XYZ file of C-alpha atoms in Angstrom:
206
model
C -4.737 -14.364 0.667
C -6.000 -10.927 1.959
C -9.634 -10.498 1.266
C -10.312 -14.298 0.852
C -13.564 -13.831 2.756
C -14.923 -11.915 -0.195
C -16.732 -15.136 -1.248
C -19.765 -15.207 0.843
C -20.468 -18.983 0.444
C -17.619 -21.198 -0.575
C -18.714 -23.796 -3.193
C -17.884 -27.361 -2.216
C -19.703 -29.408 -5.028
C -18.475 -29.547 -8.516
C -21.740 -27.962 -9.877
C -21.384 -25.004 -7.436
C -17.715 -24.591 -8.306
C -18.415 -24.520 -11.980
C -21.160 -21.789 -11.379
C -18.672 -19.620 -9.441
C -16.243 -20.033 -12.342
C -18.934 -18.972 -14.802
C -19.629 -15.852 -12.710
C -16.054 -14.852 -12.604
C -15.529 -15.383 -16.319
C -18.600 -13.346 -17.121
C -17.544 -10.549 -14.886
C -14.032 -10.543 -16.473
C -15.429 -10.511 -19.974
C -17.919 -7.652 -19.085
C -15.092 -5.629 -17.468
C -13.124 -5.877 -20.670
C -16.069 -4.721 -22.785
C -17.358 -1.932 -20.771
C -15.120 -1.098 -17.849
C -15.631 -2.141 -14.281
C -17.564 0.990 -13.332
C -20.293 0.185 -15.913
C -20.752 -3.517 -15.021
C -23.904 -4.296 -12.974
C -24.492 -7.439 -10.928
C -27.610 -8.194 -13.031
C -25.506 -8.183 -16.190
C -22.974 -10.589 -14.679
C -25.757 -12.917 -13.687
C -27.338 -12.789 -17.070
C -23.944 -13.397 -18.848
C -23.086 -16.206 -16.548
C -26.581 -17.846 -17.082
C -27.343 -17.930 -13.236
C -30.179 -16.382 -11.252
C -29.385 -13.107 -9.700
C -30.139 -14.920 -6.239
C -27.444 -17.474 -6.936
C -24.965 -14.688 -7.677
C -25.605 -13.060 -4.364
C -25.267 -16.343 -2.536
C -21.536 -16.223 -3.460
C -20.735 -12.593 -3.833
C -22.321 -9.834 -1.730
C -21.363 -7.027 -4.210
C -19.251 -6.258 -7.255
C -16.130 -5.338 -5.255
C -16.217 -8.818 -3.894
C -15.968 -10.247 -7.410
C -13.240 -7.814 -8.342
C -11.242 -8.811 -5.266
C -11.392 -12.498 -6.198
C -10.352 -11.642 -9.840
C -7.509 -9.448 -8.630
C -6.242 -12.096 -6.162
C -6.095 -14.605 -9.152
C -3.904 -12.272 -11.165
C -1.724 -11.618 -8.117
C -1.234 -15.307 -7.426
C -0.377 -15.857 -11.074
C 2.178 -12.995 -11.023
C 3.671 -14.175 -7.699
C 3.932 -17.792 -9.131
C 6.042 -16.394 -12.005
C 8.192 -14.307 -9.477
C 8.989 -17.389 -7.464
C 9.842 -19.468 -10.380
C 12.033 -16.920 -12.070
C 14.044 -16.103 -8.901
C 14.688 -19.550 -7.769
C 18.308 -20.746 -7.693
C 20.107 -17.374 -8.287
C 23.944 -17.870 -8.391
C 25.285 -14.473 -9.269
C 24.609 -10.796 -9.264
C 24.452 -10.715 -13.171
C 22.018 -13.573 -13.195
C 19.733 -11.851 -10.714
C 19.660 -8.554 -12.485
C 18.996 -10.120 -15.823
C 16.174 -12.315 -14.429
C 14.537 -9.299 -12.740
C 14.817 -7.220 -15.927
C 13.245 -10.111 -17.859
C 10.489 -10.353 -15.247
C 9.653 -6.622 -15.572
C 9.412 -6.894 -19.401
C 7.127 -9.986 -18.992
C 4.938 -8.147 -16.517
C 4.503 -5.332 -19.024
C 3.701 -7.805 -21.796
C 1.089 -9.458 -19.618
C -0.824 -6.145 -19.258
C -0.463 -5.409 -23.031
C -1.649 -8.753 -24.392
C -4.447 -9.657 -21.734
C -6.928 -6.813 -21.522
C -8.895 -8.459 -18.683
C -5.642 -8.289 -16.475
C -5.209 -4.595 -17.320
C -8.819 -3.714 -16.566
C -8.976 -5.741 -13.348
C -5.846 -4.096 -12.209
C -7.202 -0.608 -13.061
C -10.277 -1.335 -10.951
C -8.086 -1.987 -7.819
C -7.396 1.787 -7.782
C -11.057 2.757 -7.246
C -11.836 0.783 -4.125
C -10.095 1.197 -0.729
C -10.242 -2.535 0.012
C -8.725 -3.394 -3.312
C -6.058 -0.641 -2.857
C -5.162 -2.334 0.538
C -5.064 -5.765 -1.329
C -2.636 -4.200 -3.854
C -0.266 -2.914 -1.122
C -0.334 -6.249 0.622
C 0.398 -7.982 -2.567
C 3.439 -5.885 -3.185
C 4.574 -6.606 0.445
C 4.277 -10.275 -0.128
C 6.147 -10.012 -3.556
C 8.894 -8.096 -1.721
C 9.230 -10.872 0.839
C 9.795 -13.281 -2.153
C 12.118 -10.910 -3.840
C 14.249 -10.265 -0.663
C 14.425 -13.924 0.277
C 15.689 -14.882 -3.319
C 18.339 -12.223 -3.546
C 19.581 -11.480 0.042
C 22.423 -14.047 -0.131
C 23.903 -11.799 -2.894
C 23.660 -8.653 -0.746
C 26.088 -7.793 2.106
C 24.455 -8.544 5.443
C 25.071 -4.924 6.628
C 22.812 -3.843 3.721
C 19.918 -6.265 4.395
C 17.665 -3.833 6.185
C 17.955 -1.241 3.368
C 17.665 -3.912 0.714
C 14.425 -5.131 2.419
C 12.850 -1.658 2.215
C 14.054 -1.207 -1.371
C 12.507 -4.531 -2.360
C 9.012 -3.347 -1.081
C 9.511 -0.066 -2.981
C 10.559 -1.844 -6.253
C 7.528 -4.132 -6.109
C 5.061 -1.427 -5.503
C 6.613 0.902 -7.996
C 6.734 -1.803 -10.620
C 2.890 -1.986 -10.543
C 2.649 1.862 -10.643
C 5.070 2.060 -13.599
C 3.297 -0.549 -15.713
C -0.180 1.027 -14.999
C 1.204 4.379 -16.211
C 2.659 2.819 -19.298
C -0.623 1.273 -20.369
C -2.443 4.484 -19.655
C -0.437 6.397 -22.425
C 0.174 5.646 -25.942
C 2.258 2.491 -26.808
C 5.444 4.445 -27.916
C 5.570 6.439 -24.691
C 4.687 3.447 -22.622
C 7.592 1.470 -23.953
C 10.002 4.317 -23.172
C 8.689 4.486 -19.614
C 8.957 0.773 -18.988
C 12.534 0.870 -20.518
C 13.404 3.687 -18.051
C 11.948 1.802 -15.093
C 13.844 -1.247 -15.994
C 17.044 0.778 -16.221
C 16.336 2.411 -12.765
C 15.813 -1.041 -11.260
C 19.054 -2.415 -12.785
C 21.061 0.467 -11.385
C 19.346 0.140 -7.914
C 20.189 -3.579 -7.868
C 23.678 -3.106 -9.058
C 24.305 -0.786 -6.090
C 23.167 -3.501 -3.625
C 24.744 -6.518 -5.372
C 28.074 -4.962 -5.762
C 28.429 -4.955 -2.059
C-alpha cells in the first residue's frame, strides 16, 4: 500500500503488535471525540496506556498514524468492491451492484464516525491527499477489470478514464453528503447514484 513506510518500526512479536493496535484504537477514538486537528501524540499515548517513547518508536508523528488508519479503511472498502463486482454477467446486474455499493459506502460513513473523521483528515495533509488519489486509482483498476467485458472494446480507453473519475468522485460526493444535514445529504447521494447509473448505461449499452 502507498505510505506503508509510515510505521517507523514494524512489530514482529505479539506483544508489540498488540501495543500498536492499542495505539491505533486510541487514536481512532480520540479523533471521533475531538477531531483529528485537536489530537496530540501525548493524548494518544495516555489513552493507549503506552509510554510516549514507545509511541514514537512506531510512529514518527500524528500524520503517520492517520495514514495507517486511512489505509485500513481503504483496504476494507476495496475488499467490498472486489467481492461485490466479482462474476458480473449482465449490464443490469453490474449497474445494480454498483448502485448498491454506493449506498453501502454512504451508510458506512453515516454509521461509523471514526471512518468519517479519518476520511476528513485525509484532506488536510498532502501525503494523505496523495494516498486518497492513489486509492481511487487502484479502485478504478478493480472497477474497470470487473466491468470491461461488458463494454465494447472500442470504448475501453474512455471507460478506463471514466472508472477513475467515478471512483474519485464517489469519495467526494459522500464527503459532501456527510458535511451537510442528513436530508440534503440523502438527496445528494441519490443524485450521484443516478448520475453513475446513467454513465454506466451509456457504456454498457455499447
